Every structure is written in C-alpha cells, then in structure tokens.
C-alpha cells in the first residue's frame, strides 16, 4: 500500500501532483492510502518517477476542484479513481449512471451549498484592534470551504481587517495578506467568540501561515467586482434565531396539507434574520433547493443574489422564502421538470407563509412572480400591471410585486434577458428605497 500524505484537507496541489504521478505509473486506486498530515502526521511514500503527460477533461478538473473540499475522507481516492479510469480511456463523464461520478457530483453539490451558506450567512462581530476595527466572523461549515471562500471574502472587502473563525481553522485578512491559523472548537455566542479571540489572538496570528493550497477553479468562482458595484459592508449584528420560527420550520418538515410533500425530497422553509425589514417570496423550491434544503440557492437564487447586490440590498439581512414549500415537478427520465403550483396548493401552503409573516412582521413583502403575488395578495395578479410600486396591505404593511428570476432565465435571447434583468434591478432599487436599506 502506497501512503500519500497531503498537507491539508484541501491540498489541491498535492493531490494533483500525486494523482499525475500515480496515474502514469498505473497504480491501482486500491493500492493507495490518502491521508492528511494535520490529522495523522508522518512521512509520505515517495511518488513514482514519471515523465509523460496525459489529458484530463476540463469538466473533471472543475468538478474535482469543488468535490475535494467535501468532508468525506474517501474523496481523494474516489477522485483519483475517476481520473485513472478516464486516463485509461473510459467515457466516465458521459455516463450519468456511473456510481463514482454520481457520488462526486453529490459531494460537489453539497460543497457549493455550504460555500453559498458561508458567503451569504456570515455575520461579523466588530472588535477593537490597534485603534481600528477587526471584524470577527464565526461559521460552522459542513465541508472544508473556508480556504477558497476566505479568498473571495478578502477580495470582497479589500480595505477591512477580517477574521473568519471555524472549528476547522481560521482565516485572517488584513487588507494585504490572507493567513490561515487554528480554529475554535465551538462558539456558543458572540461573547464566547470575543473572549476566545482576546485570549488567543496573538497565538493564532503568530502561528498563522499562508501555506494553504486551494483549488484554482473554486478560487476563481466569483468574477472580480466591477468598479461601479461597491461591496456591501460586512453585516454587523448578532442573529438570535427566533425559537418560534425554528419550531415552525421543524413542524413544516412533516406537513401533509397538500399532496406536494409526496414526491419531493424535503420541505424547504424560509431563512433569514427574525428582524428582517423585508420578506422576499418566490414561487417554490427548485431542483437544487429540493436537494439541498435551502431556498434560493440554485440558478434563480444566484441571479437574485446578484440583482440584490447590484441594487444595494444585502440578502443576509432579508428573510427569503417561497409561497409553496415543496418542489412540484414531473420526472422525465433522470430530469425533474418544474410544474407551476395550483391555486389550492398555494392556499394550503399559505398557512406556513402566514406563520413566517407573523414571526418576521416585515415592513415590506416582496412577491416575485405570479404564484407568490397570489399568495401574498390573495388574488390573481398580472405582474406587468402591478410590478414596481408599493401596494398597501390590510394589515398596514406594504407589498411589492416583481418578476421571479427564473422567468428571466427562461427567456430565449440575450437581449431580452439583459432588458428584464435591468428591470428587476430597477425594481429592487425601489425596494431598497422603501425599506431604507443600502
Ligand atoms: S407544499 Fe406546503 S402545504 Fe403542501 S405539503 Fe408542502 S409544506 Fe405542506
């Protein structure tokens, strides 16, 4: 058995170098033991001496660069096995039924969801440091997403001092260098985080190093910010989860009020701070949301994030949910095709929307698309006629109607997409003005 020691859980360079040598030496996947130095220490067996090259499809590099951040220990060997089989001429990437490929794809999906959770869910505690401020963020990742995403956050906030602390480790940005150090096992609240920082700060920063290899593809996942799109500053608030809302979310997990629970994977309840000034409501979870269990994480959610940011709205401060909490679809082969929910389904799920609105009590309720508008206003709504202006509600709050991002994604041509996206951003700027965000 050949022992390969990687320097960290995300040692992309080390894994690539070893994989290249092992594939060329035709080493069987079962003859390799992959371990991480931090976890076990010890010496690695020397890599075989090789010269030639072999081609790995770009799609596999891209997939592997994300999946390597998964927490499953078998990922290194699984990825090596995929590369070796492709190197041997197998058309693995064209076979959707291949169990190894399916597992790697599931890992990558889970990593992307976790990275999205980190980028949209991080909140910071400001602590005084050398006469200035350092923003201290706490996050418990499901996977090893800190290194790649710390780079994105550092680029997002080039002028700030940031530290992101997790149980796996910590990342520290001072405006010029990004260092990685030890983490904190568990932070119950802001006070615990601050106390740990005050006692460990010097030790953590002294021992921090920049020596963390992450996958290039994931580090380049977010395009550089255009100069006309200033970064929204770090959200500084302590988010105390609303216990009543958490309980409602758990109860909705076993809801049978309409038939939509049957084929769906899980209930996708809303998320966001309990004191959010606005609630954004979509139609229903999509394919990815159904798999991951969080609202607005798929392509439509990513477009919404971009449009909100462009309009000066910080999604992390908003409550985001759907009119219907289960994914309605028809299966066509291996694909699941979205189906618009019927009025009785929207009405049945209105129970949960009312629960969410009662707890959040948003000043503004933003309905995205016709299903959400029907759920909020209790009547059929023609989006083109009612979008873009405040609509008074019987309870004294205000509703606002705009399009659902998936409508823009479905438009056939680029020009129409650009036009409708600009109109969505314009609507969201009105939303920003109505809630006084920005
Ligand atoms: S869609 Fe809503 S009402 Fe229907 S089962 Fe799911 S949670 Fe219940």
Tab-separated table of C-alpha atoms and ligand atoms in Angstrom:
chain	number	residue	atom	x	y	z
A	1	UNK	CA	0.000	0.000	0.000
A	2	UNK	CA	1.433	3.363	-1.042
A	3	UNK	CA	0.885	6.156	1.504
A	4	UNK	CA	0.258	9.664	0.128
A	5	UNK	CA	0.328	12.447	2.732
A	6	UNK	CA	-1.441	15.665	1.804
A	7	UNK	CA	-0.588	18.862	3.655
A	8	UNK	CA	-4.168	19.852	4.425
A	9	UNK	CA	-7.773	18.789	3.867
A	10	UNK	CA	-7.850	20.984	0.741
A	11	UNK	CA	-4.348	20.282	-0.570
A	12	UNK	CA	-5.280	20.614	-4.225
A	13	UNK	CA	-1.705	20.972	-5.488
A	14	UNK	CA	-0.562	17.933	-3.507
A	15	UNK	CA	-3.464	15.792	-4.721
A	16	UNK	CA	-2.882	16.817	-8.355
A	17	UNK	CA	0.840	16.138	-8.204
A	18	UNK	CA	0.345	12.713	-6.614
A	19	UNK	CA	-2.519	11.830	-8.968
A	20	UNK	CA	-0.434	12.716	-12.017
A	21	UNK	CA	2.458	10.507	-10.887
A	22	UNK	CA	0.272	7.597	-9.745
A	23	UNK	CA	-1.840	7.520	-12.936
A	24	UNK	CA	1.268	7.490	-15.101
A	25	UNK	CA	2.756	4.686	-13.018
A	26	UNK	CA	-0.564	2.775	-13.408
A	27	UNK	CA	-1.035	2.417	-9.660
A	28	UNK	CA	-4.394	0.830	-8.786
A	29	UNK	CA	-6.699	3.051	-6.651
A	30	UNK	CA	-6.946	0.251	-4.078
A	31	UNK	CA	-3.167	0.327	-3.641
A	32	UNK	CA	-3.112	3.972	-2.460
A	33	UNK	CA	-3.832	5.259	1.039
A	34	UNK	CA	-4.554	9.003	1.168
A	35	UNK	CA	-4.010	10.751	4.497
A	36	UNK	CA	-3.836	14.360	5.677
A	37	UNK	CA	-0.672	15.483	7.500
A	38	UNK	CA	-2.532	17.611	10.036
A	39	UNK	CA	-4.668	14.642	11.020
A	40	UNK	CA	-2.036	11.895	11.143
A	41	UNK	CA	1.422	13.384	10.633
A	42	UNK	CA	4.191	11.102	9.395
A	43	UNK	CA	6.121	10.581	6.211
A	44	UNK	CA	4.709	10.015	2.752
A	45	UNK	CA	5.952	7.267	0.475
A	46	UNK	CA	7.928	8.752	-2.443
A	47	UNK	CA	5.951	9.303	-5.629
A	48	UNK	CA	6.849	7.186	-8.656
A	49	UNK	CA	9.291	8.820	-11.080
A	50	UNK	CA	7.395	9.598	-14.289
A	51	UNK	CA	7.783	11.808	-17.312
A	52	UNK	CA	4.992	11.862	-19.989
A	53	UNK	CA	1.643	13.645	-19.796
A	54	UNK	CA	-1.996	12.673	-20.112
A	55	UNK	CA	-5.143	14.697	-20.706
A	56	UNK	CA	-7.820	15.250	-18.065
A	57	UNK	CA	-11.021	16.930	-19.314
A	58	UNK	CA	-11.575	20.440	-18.018
A	59	UNK	CA	-15.004	19.382	-16.718
A	60	UNK	CA	-13.417	16.805	-14.418
A	61	UNK	CA	-10.828	19.291	-13.108
A	62	UNK	CA	-13.626	21.720	-12.370
A	63	UNK	CA	-15.733	19.071	-10.600
A	64	UNK	CA	-12.776	17.694	-8.630
A	65	UNK	CA	-11.684	21.165	-7.526
A	66	UNK	CA	-15.001	21.556	-5.734
A	67	UNK	CA	-15.503	17.962	-4.539
A	68	UNK	CA	-12.060	17.913	-2.897
A	69	UNK	CA	-13.462	20.356	-0.334
A	70	UNK	CA	-16.033	17.781	0.824
A	71	UNK	CA	-15.668	16.338	4.310
A	72	UNK	CA	-15.913	12.703	3.207
A	73	UNK	CA	-12.451	11.102	3.759
A	74	UNK	CA	-12.843	8.854	0.709
A	75	UNK	CA	-12.946	11.823	-1.690
A	76	UNK	CA	-9.212	11.759	-2.545
A	77	UNK	CA	-9.289	8.114	-3.584
A	78	UNK	CA	-12.584	8.468	-5.398
A	79	UNK	CA	-11.306	11.399	-7.429
A	80	UNK	CA	-8.062	9.558	-8.166
A	81	UNK	CA	-10.057	6.556	-9.369
A	82	UNK	CA	-12.124	8.769	-11.718
A	83	UNK	CA	-9.004	10.385	-13.198
A	84	UNK	CA	-7.342	6.996	-13.647
A	85	UNK	CA	-10.367	5.499	-15.409
A	86	UNK	CA	-10.611	8.495	-17.737
A	87	UNK	CA	-6.886	8.277	-18.362
A	88	UNK	CA	-7.456	4.647	-19.366
A	89	UNK	CA	-9.991	5.741	-21.981
A	90	UNK	CA	-13.289	5.145	-20.134
A	91	UNK	CA	-16.045	7.650	-21.029
A	92	UNK	CA	-16.973	8.139	-17.383
A	93	UNK	CA	-18.167	11.740	-17.705
A	94	UNK	CA	-20.724	10.736	-20.320
A	95	UNK	CA	-22.279	8.071	-18.089
A	96	UNK	CA	-24.773	9.666	-15.687
A	97	UNK	CA	-25.387	6.268	-14.083
A	98	UNK	CA	-21.766	5.779	-13.007
A	99	UNK	CA	-21.887	5.427	-9.190
A	100	UNK	CA	-18.466	7.065	-8.587
A	101	UNK	CA	-19.338	10.046	-10.767
A	102	UNK	CA	-22.733	10.382	-9.058
A	103	UNK	CA	-21.088	10.377	-5.640
A	104	UNK	CA	-18.536	13.009	-6.652
A	105	UNK	CA	-21.298	15.162	-8.109
A	106	UNK	CA	-23.272	14.884	-4.859
A	107	UNK	CA	-20.174	15.923	-2.912
A	108	UNK	CA	-19.638	18.933	-5.189
A	109	UNK	CA	-23.269	19.981	-4.821
A	110	UNK	CA	-23.034	19.805	-1.037
A	111	UNK	CA	-19.783	21.826	-1.071
A	112	UNK	CA	-21.308	24.515	-3.268
A	113	UNK	CA	-24.326	24.750	-0.958
A	114	UNK	CA	-22.045	25.074	2.058
A	115	UNK	CA	-19.946	27.726	0.325
A	116	UNK	CA	-23.098	29.628	-0.521
A	117	UNK	CA	-24.235	29.357	3.108
A	118	UNK	CA	-20.887	30.763	4.223
A	119	UNK	CA	-20.899	33.649	1.748
A	120	UNK	CA	-24.489	34.654	2.434
A	121	UNK	CA	-24.766	33.716	6.105
A	122	UNK	CA	-21.617	35.125	7.710
A	123	UNK	CA	-22.152	37.858	10.236
A	124	UNK	CA	-19.380	39.729	11.971
A	125	UNK	CA	-18.666	40.970	15.422
A	126	UNK	CA	-16.590	44.180	15.396
A	127	UNK	CA	-13.697	44.097	17.894
A	128	UNK	CA	-11.264	46.908	18.580
A	129	UNK	CA	-7.707	46.272	17.399
A	130	UNK	CA	-4.737	48.636	17.341
A	131	UNK	CA	-7.026	51.645	17.358
A	132	UNK	CA	-9.056	50.260	14.444
A	133	UNK	CA	-11.647	47.552	13.981
A	134	UNK	CA	-11.329	43.888	13.106
A	135	UNK	CA	-14.485	42.081	12.014
A	136	UNK	CA	-14.713	38.674	13.603
A	137	UNK	CA	-16.913	36.140	11.859
A	138	UNK	CA	-17.930	32.725	13.171
A	139	UNK	CA	-19.039	29.902	10.909
A	140	UNK	CA	-19.517	26.138	11.308
A	141	UNK	CA	-19.004	24.681	7.837
A	142	UNK	CA	-20.273	21.263	6.870
A	143	UNK	CA	-17.292	20.904	4.488
A	144	UNK	CA	-13.780	22.349	4.110
A	145	UNK	CA	-14.937	25.512	2.372
A	146	UNK	CA	-13.007	28.055	4.444
A	147	UNK	CA	-9.780	28.476	2.409
A	148	UNK	CA	-11.344	29.019	-1.020
A	149	UNK	CA	-14.138	31.207	0.266
A	150	UNK	CA	-11.952	33.254	2.596
A	151	UNK	CA	-10.131	34.362	-0.552
A	152	UNK	CA	-13.391	35.511	-2.086
A	153	UNK	CA	-14.377	37.391	1.050
A	154	UNK	CA	-10.953	39.021	1.302
A	155	UNK	CA	-11.359	40.246	-2.257
A	156	UNK	CA	-14.849	41.463	-1.449
A	157	UNK	CA	-13.616	43.598	1.459
A	158	UNK	CA	-10.169	44.801	0.348
A	159	UNK	CA	-9.961	47.622	2.898
A	160	UNK	CA	-11.067	45.803	6.030
A	161	UNK	CA	-9.458	43.592	8.652
A	162	UNK	CA	-11.393	40.338	8.839
A	163	UNK	CA	-11.062	37.066	10.707
A	164	UNK	CA	-13.289	34.106	9.962
A	165	UNK	CA	-13.168	31.521	12.705
A	166	UNK	CA	-14.431	27.951	12.272
A	167	UNK	CA	-13.897	24.682	14.146
A	168	UNK	CA	-11.568	23.548	11.304
A	169	UNK	CA	-9.342	26.614	11.350
A	170	UNK	CA	-9.393	30.345	10.891
A	171	UNK	CA	-8.601	32.814	8.101
A	172	UNK	CA	-7.234	36.317	8.703
A	173	UNK	CA	-7.223	39.181	6.248
A	174	UNK	CA	-5.521	42.486	6.983
A	175	UNK	CA	-6.016	44.209	3.640
A	176	UNK	CA	-2.839	42.806	2.075
A	177	UNK	CA	-2.275	39.192	3.140
A	178	UNK	CA	-4.519	36.271	3.918
A	179	UNK	CA	-3.247	33.927	6.625
A	180	UNK	CA	-4.679	30.687	7.951
A	181	UNK	CA	-4.447	29.504	11.559
A	182	UNK	CA	-6.073	27.335	14.183
A	183	UNK	CA	-9.785	27.424	14.846
A	184	UNK	CA	-12.133	27.408	17.778
A	185	UNK	CA	-13.945	24.193	18.583
A	186	UNK	CA	-17.304	25.726	19.413
A	187	UNK	CA	-18.542	29.302	19.824
A	188	UNK	CA	-21.894	29.402	21.563
A	189	UNK	CA	-22.397	33.140	21.054
A	190	UNK	CA	-20.669	36.445	20.355
A	191	UNK	CA	-19.397	36.738	23.924
A	192	UNK	CA	-17.680	33.346	23.737
A	193	UNK	CA	-16.154	34.233	20.377
A	194	UNK	CA	-14.868	37.584	21.646
A	195	UNK	CA	-13.447	36.034	24.837
A	196	UNK	CA	-11.610	33.362	22.833
A	197	UNK	CA	-10.248	35.968	20.427
A	198	UNK	CA	-8.969	38.161	23.251
A	199	UNK	CA	-7.078	35.279	24.872
A	200	UNK	CA	-5.882	33.523	21.690
A	201	UNK	CA	-5.421	36.375	19.240
A	202	UNK	CA	-1.642	36.694	19.486
A	203	UNK	CA	-1.074	32.951	19.419
A	204	UNK	CA	-3.398	32.413	16.437
A	205	UNK	CA	-1.902	35.261	14.417
A	206	UNK	CA	1.691	34.308	15.316
A	207	UNK	CA	1.222	30.756	14.106
A	208	UNK	CA	-0.908	31.600	11.069
A	209	UNK	CA	0.567	30.917	7.664
A	210	UNK	CA	-0.352	31.492	4.054
A	211	UNK	CA	0.534	27.898	3.214
A	212	UNK	CA	-2.892	26.602	2.248
A	213	UNK	CA	-3.389	25.236	-1.229
A	214	UNK	CA	-6.881	25.546	-2.663
A	215	UNK	CA	-8.324	24.655	-5.986
A	216	UNK	CA	-7.904	27.333	-8.630
A	217	UNK	CA	-11.297	26.782	-10.163
A	218	UNK	CA	-13.137	27.421	-6.928
A	219	UNK	CA	-10.968	30.381	-6.013
A	220	UNK	CA	-11.897	31.932	-9.348
A	221	UNK	CA	-15.569	31.139	-8.897
A	222	UNK	CA	-16.552	34.765	-8.374
A	223	UNK	CA	-15.644	37.317	-11.017
A	224	UNK	CA	-13.804	40.464	-9.880
A	225	UNK	CA	-16.192	43.135	-8.734
A	226	UNK	CA	-16.802	45.865	-11.329
A	227	UNK	CA	-15.804	49.310	-10.016
A	228	UNK	CA	-19.390	50.581	-10.270
A	229	UNK	CA	-20.574	47.859	-7.892
A	230	UNK	CA	-19.202	48.754	-4.481
A	231	UNK	CA	-19.076	45.936	-1.967
A	232	UNK	CA	-21.779	45.891	0.646
A	233	UNK	CA	-20.032	46.093	4.007
A	234	UNK	CA	-19.934	43.227	6.466
A	235	UNK	CA	-23.206	42.747	8.298
A	236	UNK	CA	-22.648	43.554	11.925
A	237	UNK	CA	-25.357	42.041	14.015
A	238	UNK	CA	-25.948	39.181	16.332
A	239	UNK	CA	-28.541	36.931	14.847
A	240	UNK	CA	-30.549	35.300	17.556
A	241	UNK	CA	-32.666	32.629	15.905
A	242	UNK	CA	-36.386	33.031	16.543
A	243	UNK	CA	-37.298	29.856	18.513
A	244	UNK	CA	-40.932	30.002	17.346
A	245	UNK	CA	-39.855	30.162	13.727
A	246	UNK	CA	-37.367	27.340	14.200
A	247	UNK	CA	-40.120	25.193	15.691
A	248	UNK	CA	-42.452	26.070	12.794
A	249	UNK	CA	-39.717	25.074	10.335
A	250	UNK	CA	-39.390	21.685	12.048
A	251	UNK	CA	-43.173	21.168	12.033
A	252	UNK	CA	-43.394	22.096	8.354
A	253	UNK	CA	-40.924	19.258	7.789
A	254	UNK	CA	-43.767	16.778	8.284
A	255	UNK	CA	-46.562	18.805	6.653
A	256	UNK	CA	-49.166	16.854	4.661
A	257	UNK	CA	-51.572	19.718	3.991
A	258	UNK	CA	-51.382	19.111	0.245
A	259	UNK	CA	-50.037	16.275	-1.929
A	260	UNK	CA	-46.806	18.048	-2.877
A	261	UNK	CA	-44.854	16.526	0.009
A	262	UNK	CA	-45.059	13.061	-1.569
A	263	UNK	CA	-42.547	13.189	-4.456
A	264	UNK	CA	-40.370	15.995	-3.055
A	265	UNK	CA	-37.178	15.319	-1.107
A	266	UNK	CA	-37.871	17.684	1.765
A	267	UNK	CA	-39.656	20.809	2.959
A	268	UNK	CA	-37.702	23.962	2.153
A	269	UNK	CA	-38.600	26.517	4.799
A	270	UNK	CA	-37.623	30.187	4.715
A	271	UNK	CA	-34.431	31.581	6.240
A	272	UNK	CA	-33.060	34.892	7.386
A	273	UNK	CA	-32.941	37.076	10.491
A	274	UNK	CA	-36.137	37.406	12.526
A	275	UNK	CA	-35.868	41.210	12.421
A	276	UNK	CA	-35.561	41.391	8.625
A	277	UNK	CA	-37.196	44.563	7.254
A	278	UNK	CA	-38.360	42.740	4.139
A	279	UNK	CA	-39.508	39.256	3.229
A	280	UNK	CA	-38.757	38.049	-0.305
A	281	UNK	CA	-41.127	35.356	-1.538
A	282	UNK	CA	-40.582	33.163	-4.572
A	283	UNK	CA	-42.836	30.506	-6.002
A	284	UNK	CA	-41.418	27.194	-4.776
A	285	UNK	CA	-38.069	25.435	-4.296
A	286	UNK	CA	-36.375	24.277	-7.486
A	287	UNK	CA	-34.444	21.101	-8.177
A	288	UNK	CA	-31.304	22.197	-6.300
A	289	UNK	CA	-33.209	23.744	-3.401
A	290	UNK	CA	-35.140	20.484	-3.007
A	291	UNK	CA	-31.873	18.519	-2.847
A	292	UNK	CA	-30.054	20.922	-0.542
A	293	UNK	CA	-32.979	22.033	1.645
A	294	UNK	CA	-32.404	25.785	1.429
A	295	UNK	CA	-34.338	28.456	-0.507
A	296	UNK	CA	-32.855	30.330	-3.472
A	297	UNK	CA	-29.530	28.504	-3.829
A	298	UNK	CA	-29.984	27.321	-7.442
A	299	UNK	CA	-29.549	29.357	-10.657
A	300	UNK	CA	-32.553	31.621	-9.925
A	301	UNK	CA	-31.266	32.236	-6.397
A	302	UNK	CA	-27.839	33.136	-7.716
A	303	UNK	CA	-29.397	35.613	-10.121
A	304	UNK	CA	-31.428	37.052	-7.256
A	305	UNK	CA	-28.273	37.427	-5.127
A	306	UNK	CA	-26.572	39.289	-7.964
A	307	UNK	CA	-29.539	41.560	-8.629
A	308	UNK	CA	-29.982	42.311	-4.918
A	309	UNK	CA	-26.337	43.165	-4.538
A	310	UNK	CA	-26.426	45.372	-7.614
A	311	UNK	CA	-29.435	47.174	-6.145
A	312	UNK	CA	-27.654	47.671	-2.795
A	313	UNK	CA	-29.653	45.120	-0.799
A	314	UNK	CA	-27.801	42.698	1.464
A	315	UNK	CA	-29.518	39.324	1.230
A	316	UNK	CA	-28.133	38.313	4.609
A	317	UNK	CA	-30.375	40.879	6.260
A	318	UNK	CA	-33.548	39.777	4.447
A	319	UNK	CA	-35.890	36.857	5.055
A	320	UNK	CA	-36.177	34.678	1.958
A	321	UNK	CA	-38.858	32.063	1.432
A	322	UNK	CA	-41.319	30.566	-1.053
A	323	UNK	CA	-45.113	30.576	-1.381
A	324	UNK	CA	-45.027	26.774	-1.597
A	325	UNK	CA	-42.515	24.842	0.479
A	326	UNK	CA	-42.254	21.648	-1.583
A	327	UNK	CA	-40.859	21.230	-5.096
A	328	UNK	CA	-43.568	20.403	-7.637
A	329	UNK	CA	-42.219	18.603	-10.703
A	330	UNK	CA	-42.731	15.859	-13.237
A	331	UNK	CA	-39.957	13.345	-13.825
A	332	UNK	CA	-38.725	12.985	-17.426
A	333	UNK	CA	-36.072	10.327	-17.411
A	334	UNK	CA	-33.452	11.490	-14.936
A	335	UNK	CA	-34.587	15.123	-15.090
A	336	UNK	CA	-37.187	16.742	-12.852
A	337	UNK	CA	-39.169	19.396	-14.699
A	338	UNK	CA	-40.683	22.262	-12.712
A	339	UNK	CA	-44.501	22.474	-12.560
A	340	UNK	CA	-46.404	25.601	-11.547
A	341	UNK	CA	-48.316	25.006	-8.292
A	342	UNK	CA	-52.133	25.032	-8.444
A	343	UNK	CA	-54.207	27.577	-6.525
A	344	UNK	CA	-55.307	25.003	-3.853
A	345	UNK	CA	-51.637	24.150	-3.228
A	346	UNK	CA	-50.727	27.828	-2.851
A	347	UNK	CA	-53.670	28.262	-0.475
A	348	UNK	CA	-52.752	25.183	1.586
A	349	UNK	CA	-49.153	26.376	1.962
A	350	UNK	CA	-50.387	29.867	2.803
A	351	UNK	CA	-50.617	28.502	6.350
A	352	UNK	CA	-46.812	28.408	6.591
A	353	UNK	CA	-46.394	31.759	4.874
A	354	UNK	CA	-48.718	33.295	7.467
A	355	UNK	CA	-46.655	31.692	10.238
A	356	UNK	CA	-43.482	33.189	8.774
A	357	UNK	CA	-45.044	36.632	8.297
A	358	UNK	CA	-46.411	36.593	11.857
A	359	UNK	CA	-42.931	35.943	13.250
A	360	UNK	CA	-40.950	38.214	10.944
A	361	UNK	CA	-43.532	41.014	10.665
A	362	UNK	CA	-41.746	42.539	7.648
A	363	UNK	CA	-42.415	46.146	6.750
A	364	UNK	CA	-42.290	45.122	3.107
A	365	UNK	CA	-43.290	41.836	1.478
A	366	UNK	CA	-41.727	41.359	-1.953
A	367	UNK	CA	-43.585	38.846	-4.117
A	368	UNK	CA	-41.523	37.521	-7.010
A	369	UNK	CA	-43.710	36.115	-9.762
A	370	UNK	CA	-47.430	35.399	-10.123
A	371	UNK	CA	-47.666	32.494	-7.645
A	372	UNK	CA	-46.007	34.498	-4.882
A	373	UNK	CA	-48.150	37.545	-5.689
A	374	UNK	CA	-51.304	35.420	-5.455
A	375	UNK	CA	-50.145	34.019	-2.117
A	376	UNK	CA	-49.466	37.500	-0.729
A	377	UNK	CA	-52.420	39.425	-2.175
A	378	UNK	CA	-54.957	36.587	-2.226
A	379	UNK	CA	-55.976	37.212	-5.831
A	380	UNK	CA	-54.752	36.705	-9.364
A	381	UNK	CA	-52.090	39.291	-10.243
A	382	UNK	CA	-50.862	40.442	-13.646
A	383	UNK	CA	-47.201	41.148	-12.944
A	384	UNK	CA	-46.744	43.632	-15.805
A	385	UNK	CA	-49.594	45.771	-14.477
A	386	UNK	CA	-48.728	45.775	-10.778
A	387	UNK	CA	-44.963	45.470	-10.576
A	388	UNK	CA	-42.601	48.121	-9.268
A	389	UNK	CA	-44.830	50.098	-6.889
A	390	UNK	CA	-45.863	49.818	-3.227
A	391	UNK	CA	-49.223	48.105	-2.663
A	392	UNK	CA	-50.885	48.808	0.721
A	393	UNK	CA	-51.993	45.689	2.629
A	394	UNK	CA	-54.904	45.315	5.034
A	395	UNK	CA	-52.528	44.775	7.990
A	396	UNK	CA	-50.890	48.169	7.479
A	397	UNK	CA	-47.711	46.789	5.872
A	398	UNK	CA	-46.745	47.087	2.216
A	399	UNK	CA	-46.475	44.570	-0.590
A	400	UNK	CA	-44.366	44.878	-3.716
A	401	UNK	CA	-44.534	42.781	-6.859
A	402	UNK	CA	-41.767	41.994	-9.317
A	403	UNK	CA	-40.764	39.135	-11.609
A	404	UNK	CA	-39.270	35.841	-10.472
A	405	UNK	CA	-35.627	35.463	-11.593
A	406	UNK	CA	-36.452	32.090	-13.191
A	407	UNK	CA	-38.654	33.974	-15.670
A	408	UNK	CA	-35.540	35.838	-16.830
A	409	UNK	CA	-33.529	32.615	-17.015
A	410	UNK	CA	-36.165	31.089	-19.289
A	411	UNK	CA	-36.148	33.964	-21.818
A	412	UNK	CA	-34.796	32.730	-25.145
A	413	UNK	CA	-32.486	35.538	-26.228
A	414	UNK	CA	-29.677	37.526	-24.647
A	415	UNK	CA	-31.152	40.971	-25.345
A	416	UNK	CA	-34.448	40.105	-23.645
A	417	UNK	CA	-32.583	38.608	-20.693
A	418	UNK	CA	-30.468	41.753	-20.280
A	419	UNK	CA	-33.518	44.014	-20.545
A	420	UNK	CA	-35.527	42.067	-17.984
A	421	UNK	CA	-32.585	41.724	-15.630
A	422	UNK	CA	-32.104	45.517	-15.692
A	423	UNK	CA	-35.836	45.937	-14.940
A	424	UNK	CA	-35.535	43.530	-11.989
A	425	UNK	CA	-32.582	45.510	-10.595
A	426	UNK	CA	-34.590	48.730	-11.027
A	427	UNK	CA	-37.476	47.172	-9.061
A	428	UNK	CA	-35.072	46.083	-6.327
A	429	UNK	CA	-33.666	49.610	-6.096
A	430	UNK	CA	-37.221	50.760	-5.348
A	431	UNK	CA	-37.417	48.009	-2.700
A	432	UNK	CA	-34.148	49.284	-1.209
A	433	UNK	CA	-35.580	52.802	-1.012
A	434	UNK	CA	-38.823	51.560	0.535
A	435	UNK	CA	-37.030	49.737	3.367
A	436	UNK	CA	-34.254	52.284	3.710
A	437	UNK	CA	-31.514	49.675	3.143
A	438	UNK	CA	-28.257	50.293	1.400
B	1	LIG	S1	-46.386	22.361	-0.193
B	1	LIG	FE1	-46.786	23.379	1.738
B	1	LIG	S2	-48.846	22.773	2.311
B	1	LIG	FE2	-48.155	21.345	0.735
B	1	LIG	S3	-47.273	19.660	1.903
B	1	LIG	FE3	-45.624	21.056	1.436
B	1	LIG	S4	-45.436	22.375	3.209
B	1	LIG	FE4	-47.435	21.367	3.314
